[in-house]
Each structure stands twice: as C-alpha cells, then as structure tokens.
Amino acid sequence: MRIDIISVLPELIRSPFEASILKRAQQKGIVEVQLHNLKDFGMGKHRQVDDYSFGGNAGMVLRPEPLFECIEFLQSQRSYDAIIYTTPDGRRFDQKAANNLSLLENILVICGHYKGIDQRVRDHFVTHEISIGDYVLSGGELAAAVISDAIIRLIPGVLNDETSALTDSFQDNLLAPPVYTRPAEFRGLDVPEVLTSGHFKKIEDWNHEQALQRTKERRPDLLED
Ligand code: 6GU
C-alpha cells in the first residue's frame, strides 16, 4: 500500500510514521507513506495557499489552485483508489471503514486546515470525507495520522501474532476483555483464576463473557446492530 498525505503542516505528523509499528511496516516494504507540503504548490513569491472565504464567514480557506496542482501532480504518478478529505463534517470513521480502506493499494489523504478547503476541490477529487469523532481539531493532520495508523496495522504482515488485529476491540463489535500479565499475585491482588488454569476453552468463554459485559456497560450502542 502507498499513502500520500497533503498538508500545510506536514511536520506535525512526521513522527507517528517514524516510530514503532508504522516505521517497521515501512521498513518491511509493506507500506510507503509520503508527506507532501501544500506550500510547495503555493502561489506567488509567498507560496500562498489560503485566502478569506467568500460570504464573510470568519476564517481562512485553502484555495483551489495549489490543491488542484498538487493532486494532479500526484495523479500523474499513480491512480488513487481513494481520495480522502479529513474534516469534522465528514462521515465518522470506524473499524469497518478502516477494514475497507486497508484493502486498497493507493490512498491520497488531503488534510483540512483553517476553515477547510474550497468546495470545488471536494466536488472534483474527493471520494471519502472522513471525521474521526464529534469534536474539532485544529487541522486534519492528526486525523490523517489516526486514520493511517488504523489502516496500516490491518495489512497482513504488519503485526505479528502477538499483536494480531483479530483480537482488537471492535473487530467483532465488542470491546476487548481485561488483560493481565505476570505476576499472578501482586500485593494481594490476584489474576482471575481461570486465566492461569490452562483450560483454553474456559479462557475463551471467560474472555467473551467479559468483553460482552464491558460492551453492555460502556458501549451498549455497539450491540444494537
Ligand atoms: Cl478529520 N478534522 C478536524 N479538523 N477536526 C476533526 C476531524 C477532522 N475529525 C474530528 N474532528
């Protein structure tokens, strides 16, 4: 998979891709992530990328010219299976969306900033408008990092068996059960006996029961569909 990310502040999200699982996925050659600075396509001596919105609503909007130039340049190198725009007015991101996107080969992410991007860019290029939750971030960069992480960890070969995505919360519409490690007893606090029993089936049943219990308490909405 290849993910291209267009941003006015690429330095804001360089580090998530240079550590741990995302770094290793790139080193293994499973995924390639490229950040592109929209200012490289900015207009005039000052590399301008934004302007006041028509209609007088306060706030700056990313102009269409630099975005059209940048996107068309990237499209001349490869064709994209999805062009994502990160925006609080997008469709809310969830595990199902991550699963679907993880099957694609080439993804382009446009990070919103200020009051957003000119609507003509959205109309002309964008295939997926995604929000990561009902709150407002200063820009789409952190959302792009969140979405990329959620997608990349699902690609076969990125995680090993111990960290397998199959046991993640949400994969079966349930939250994950509680987990314990050594020691089995710590300051008088015991690990539930079933977990040290060695009975695989009993452990599996216990985990499922706990997952169900947690989901009922914390996220009953997940059990509705
Ligand atoms: Cl994708 N962008 C911004 N700026 N804020 C958000 C968001 C995205 N998702 C939730 N809040």
Short mmCIF file of C-alpha atoms and ligand atoms in Angstrom, two decimals:
data_model
loop_
_atom_site.label_atom_id
_atom_site.label_comp_id
_atom_site.label_asym_id
_atom_site.label_seq_id
_atom_site.Cartn_x
_atom_site.Cartn_y
_atom_site.Cartn_z
CA MET A 1 0.00 0.00 0.00
CA ARG A 2 1.02 3.58 -0.58
CA ILE A 3 -0.43 6.55 1.32
CA ASP A 4 0.22 10.12 0.13
CA ILE A 5 -0.72 12.87 2.55
CA ILE A 6 -1.13 16.51 1.51
CA SER A 7 -0.83 19.04 4.32
CA VAL A 8 0.15 22.64 5.05
CA LEU A 9 1.88 21.36 8.20
CA PRO A 10 3.48 18.01 7.32
CA GLU A 11 5.98 18.32 10.20
CA LEU A 12 3.03 17.96 12.56
CA ILE A 13 2.68 14.28 11.67
CA ARG A 14 6.14 13.15 10.63
CA SER A 15 6.91 11.47 13.95
CA PRO A 16 4.00 8.99 14.12
CA PHE A 17 5.30 7.42 10.91
CA GLU A 18 8.87 7.27 12.18
CA ALA A 19 8.32 5.11 15.25
CA SER A 20 7.25 1.63 16.23
CA ILE A 21 4.76 -0.32 14.12
CA LEU A 22 4.31 2.28 11.36
CA LYS A 23 8.06 2.61 10.96
CA ARG A 24 8.56 -1.14 10.82
CA ALA A 25 5.77 -1.55 8.26
CA GLN A 26 7.61 0.90 6.01
CA GLN A 27 10.99 -0.73 6.60
CA LYS A 28 9.48 -4.11 5.68
CA GLY A 29 8.30 -2.53 2.42
CA ILE A 30 4.63 -3.30 3.17
CA VAL A 31 3.57 0.32 3.14
CA GLU A 32 5.02 3.58 1.88
CA VAL A 33 3.89 6.88 3.38
CA GLN A 34 4.78 10.18 1.68
CA LEU A 35 4.03 13.58 3.14
CA HIS A 36 3.58 16.48 0.71
CA ASN A 37 3.78 20.12 1.72
CA LEU A 38 0.98 22.03 0.02
CA LYS A 39 3.11 25.18 0.27
CA ASP A 40 5.39 23.66 -2.40
CA PHE A 41 2.43 24.28 -4.73
CA GLY A 42 1.59 27.68 -3.24
CA MET A 43 1.02 30.82 -5.30
CA GLY A 44 3.45 33.65 -5.90
CA LYS A 45 6.53 34.75 -4.03
CA HIS A 46 4.95 33.94 -0.66
CA ARG A 47 3.73 30.48 -1.71
CA GLN A 48 0.22 31.46 -0.66
CA VAL A 49 -2.19 28.55 -0.10
CA ASP A 50 -5.16 30.15 1.68
CA ASP A 51 -7.50 33.11 1.46
CA TYR A 52 -10.58 34.64 3.08
CA SER A 53 -13.84 32.82 2.45
CA PHE A 54 -16.42 34.40 0.18
CA GLY A 55 -19.51 35.40 2.08
CA GLY A 56 -17.60 36.77 5.02
CA ASN A 57 -17.65 33.83 7.42
CA ALA A 58 -14.59 34.28 9.60
CA GLY A 59 -11.58 32.14 8.87
CA MET A 60 -9.22 31.14 6.10
CA VAL A 61 -9.92 28.56 3.41
CA LEU A 62 -7.38 26.61 1.35
CA ARG A 63 -7.52 27.92 -2.23
CA PRO A 64 -8.27 25.56 -5.11
CA GLU A 65 -5.21 26.29 -7.29
CA PRO A 66 -2.48 24.79 -5.06
CA LEU A 67 -4.64 21.78 -4.24
CA PHE A 68 -5.58 21.13 -7.88
CA GLU A 69 -1.88 21.44 -8.87
CA CYS A 70 -0.69 19.16 -6.08
CA ILE A 71 -3.40 16.50 -6.57
CA GLU A 72 -2.98 16.49 -10.37
CA PHE A 73 0.79 16.16 -9.97
CA LEU A 74 0.33 13.15 -7.68
CA GLN A 75 -2.29 11.66 -10.01
CA SER A 76 0.20 11.88 -12.87
CA GLN A 77 2.41 9.42 -10.93
CA ARG A 78 -0.29 6.88 -9.97
CA SER A 79 -4.03 6.49 -9.83
CA TYR A 80 -5.73 6.52 -6.44
CA ASP A 81 -8.31 4.04 -5.16
CA ALA A 82 -9.48 6.57 -2.59
CA ILE A 83 -9.01 10.31 -2.14
CA ILE A 84 -9.82 11.10 1.46
CA TYR A 85 -10.53 14.54 2.87
CA THR A 86 -10.27 14.79 6.67
CA THR A 87 -12.97 17.09 8.01
CA PRO A 88 -15.24 17.31 11.06
CA ASP A 89 -18.25 17.36 8.72
CA GLY A 90 -17.25 14.03 7.19
CA ARG A 91 -18.62 10.59 7.89
CA ARG A 92 -17.47 9.23 11.24
CA PHE A 93 -14.51 6.86 10.97
CA ASP A 94 -14.86 3.40 12.48
CA GLN A 95 -13.28 -0.06 12.36
CA LYS A 96 -15.38 -1.10 9.37
CA ALA A 97 -14.13 1.88 7.36
CA ALA A 98 -10.56 1.04 8.40
CA ASN A 99 -11.04 -2.58 7.30
CA ASN A 100 -12.36 -1.48 3.89
CA LEU A 101 -9.59 1.06 3.30
CA SER A 102 -6.90 -1.46 4.32
CA LEU A 103 -7.70 -3.47 1.17
CA LEU A 104 -6.76 -0.60 -1.18
CA GLU A 105 -3.44 -0.07 -2.96
CA ASN A 106 -3.08 3.71 -3.34
CA ILE A 107 -4.66 6.21 -0.96
CA LEU A 108 -4.41 10.00 -1.05
CA VAL A 109 -5.29 11.98 2.07
CA ILE A 110 -5.94 15.73 1.94
CA CYS A 111 -5.69 17.33 5.36
CA GLY A 112 -8.15 20.11 6.00
CA HIS A 113 -6.89 23.20 7.77
CA TYR A 114 -8.22 26.55 8.95
CA LYS A 115 -11.90 26.65 7.93
CA GLY A 116 -11.41 23.91 5.37
CA ILE A 117 -10.73 23.63 1.65
CA ASP A 118 -12.53 25.19 -1.29
CA GLN A 119 -15.66 23.14 -2.04
CA ARG A 120 -14.59 22.74 -5.69
CA VAL A 121 -11.70 20.51 -4.61
CA ARG A 122 -14.11 18.31 -2.70
CA ASP A 123 -16.53 18.15 -5.62
CA HIS A 124 -13.82 17.38 -8.16
CA PHE A 125 -11.49 14.89 -6.44
CA VAL A 126 -12.62 13.64 -3.05
CA THR A 127 -14.12 10.15 -2.78
CA HIS A 128 -14.26 9.82 1.04
CA GLU A 129 -14.91 12.62 3.56
CA ILE A 130 -13.93 11.36 6.99
CA SER A 131 -14.22 12.71 10.54
CA ILE A 132 -12.61 10.88 13.45
CA GLY A 133 -15.18 11.97 16.03
CA ASP A 134 -17.54 14.66 17.24
CA TYR A 135 -15.03 17.27 18.34
CA VAL A 136 -12.98 19.83 16.44
CA LEU A 137 -9.22 19.57 15.85
CA SER A 138 -7.04 22.46 14.68
CA GLY A 139 -6.38 20.63 11.44
CA GLY A 140 -6.90 17.33 9.67
CA GLU A 141 -3.29 16.22 10.21
CA LEU A 142 -3.84 14.37 13.47
CA ALA A 143 -6.93 12.77 11.97
CA ALA A 144 -4.88 11.67 8.94
CA ALA A 145 -2.34 10.05 11.27
CA VAL A 146 -5.11 8.29 13.20
CA ILE A 147 -6.74 7.00 10.01
CA SER A 148 -3.39 5.88 8.55
CA ASP A 149 -2.45 4.02 11.73
CA ALA A 150 -5.82 2.25 11.90
CA ILE A 151 -5.49 1.17 8.25
CA ILE A 152 -1.82 0.17 8.21
CA ARG A 153 -1.98 -2.13 11.24
CA LEU A 154 -4.61 -4.22 9.41
CA ILE A 155 -2.40 -5.01 6.42
CA PRO A 156 -1.15 -8.61 6.53
CA GLY A 157 2.46 -8.80 7.73
CA VAL A 158 2.42 -5.51 9.66
CA LEU A 159 1.52 -7.04 13.03
CA ASN A 160 2.93 -10.29 14.37
CA ASP A 161 0.78 -12.99 16.02
CA GLU A 162 1.05 -11.50 19.49
CA THR A 163 -0.33 -8.16 18.39
CA SER A 164 -2.80 -9.60 15.90
CA ALA A 165 -5.56 -7.21 14.89
CA LEU A 166 -8.07 -10.06 15.06
CA THR A 167 -8.31 -9.67 18.86
CA ASP A 168 -8.73 -5.89 18.78
CA SER A 169 -11.69 -4.13 20.26
CA PHE A 170 -14.44 -3.54 17.62
CA GLN A 171 -13.36 -6.34 15.24
CA ASP A 172 -16.38 -8.35 16.44
CA ASN A 173 -18.37 -5.28 17.55
CA LEU A 174 -17.21 -5.95 21.12
CA LEU A 175 -14.76 -4.09 23.34
CA ALA A 176 -11.66 -6.05 24.32
CA PRO A 177 -11.73 -8.01 27.61
CA PRO A 178 -9.41 -7.09 30.52
CA VAL A 179 -5.85 -8.41 30.23
CA TYR A 180 -3.33 -9.45 32.88
CA THR A 181 0.34 -10.35 32.92
CA ARG A 182 2.83 -11.70 35.49
CA PRO A 183 2.91 -11.83 38.46
CA ALA A 184 -0.22 -13.94 39.12
CA GLU A 185 -0.39 -12.33 42.57
CA PHE A 186 0.69 -8.76 43.28
CA ARG A 187 0.18 -7.01 46.66
CA GLY A 188 -2.62 -9.39 47.38
CA LEU A 189 -4.31 -8.69 44.04
CA ASP A 190 -4.93 -11.93 42.15
CA VAL A 191 -5.27 -12.56 38.45
CA PRO A 192 -8.65 -14.27 37.79
CA GLU A 193 -8.03 -17.97 38.35
CA VAL A 194 -9.46 -19.11 35.04
CA LEU A 195 -6.66 -17.29 33.17
CA THR A 196 -3.95 -19.33 34.89
CA SER A 197 -5.91 -22.61 34.63
CA GLY A 198 -4.58 -23.63 31.24
CA HIS A 199 -8.13 -24.55 30.06
CA PHE A 200 -8.18 -22.98 26.61
CA LYS A 201 -11.95 -23.29 26.15
CA LYS A 202 -12.76 -21.88 29.59
CA ILE A 203 -10.41 -18.95 28.99
CA GLU A 204 -12.02 -18.25 25.65
CA ASP A 205 -15.51 -18.31 27.22
CA TRP A 206 -14.38 -16.05 30.07
CA ASN A 207 -12.85 -13.54 27.65
CA HIS A 208 -16.02 -13.47 25.58
CA GLU A 209 -18.21 -13.02 28.68
CA GLN A 210 -16.01 -10.15 29.92
CA ALA A 211 -16.00 -8.49 26.51
CA LEU A 212 -19.79 -8.71 26.39
CA GLN A 213 -20.11 -7.33 29.93
CA ARG A 214 -17.81 -4.38 29.20
CA THR A 215 -19.59 -3.60 25.96
CA LYS A 216 -23.01 -3.67 27.69
CA GLU A 217 -21.76 -1.27 30.36
CA ARG A 218 -19.67 1.12 28.29
CA ARG A 219 -20.90 0.94 24.71
CA PRO A 220 -24.40 -0.55 24.50
CA ASP A 221 -24.75 1.15 21.10
CA LEU A 222 -22.31 -1.41 19.64
CA LEU A 223 -24.69 -4.26 20.48
CA GLU A 224 -27.63 -2.68 18.66
CA ASP A 225 -26.68 -3.76 15.13
CL1 6GU B 1 -10.95 14.82 10.24
N1 6GU B 1 -10.53 17.26 11.15
C1 6GU B 1 -10.66 18.22 12.06
N2 6GU B 1 -10.12 19.41 11.85
N3 6GU B 1 -11.33 18.07 13.20
C2 6GU B 1 -11.87 16.86 13.41
C3 6GU B 1 -11.77 15.82 12.49
C4 6GU B 1 -11.08 16.05 11.35
N4 6GU B 1 -12.41 14.77 12.99
C5 6GU B 1 -12.89 15.16 14.15
N5 6GU B 1 -12.57 16.42 14.40
#
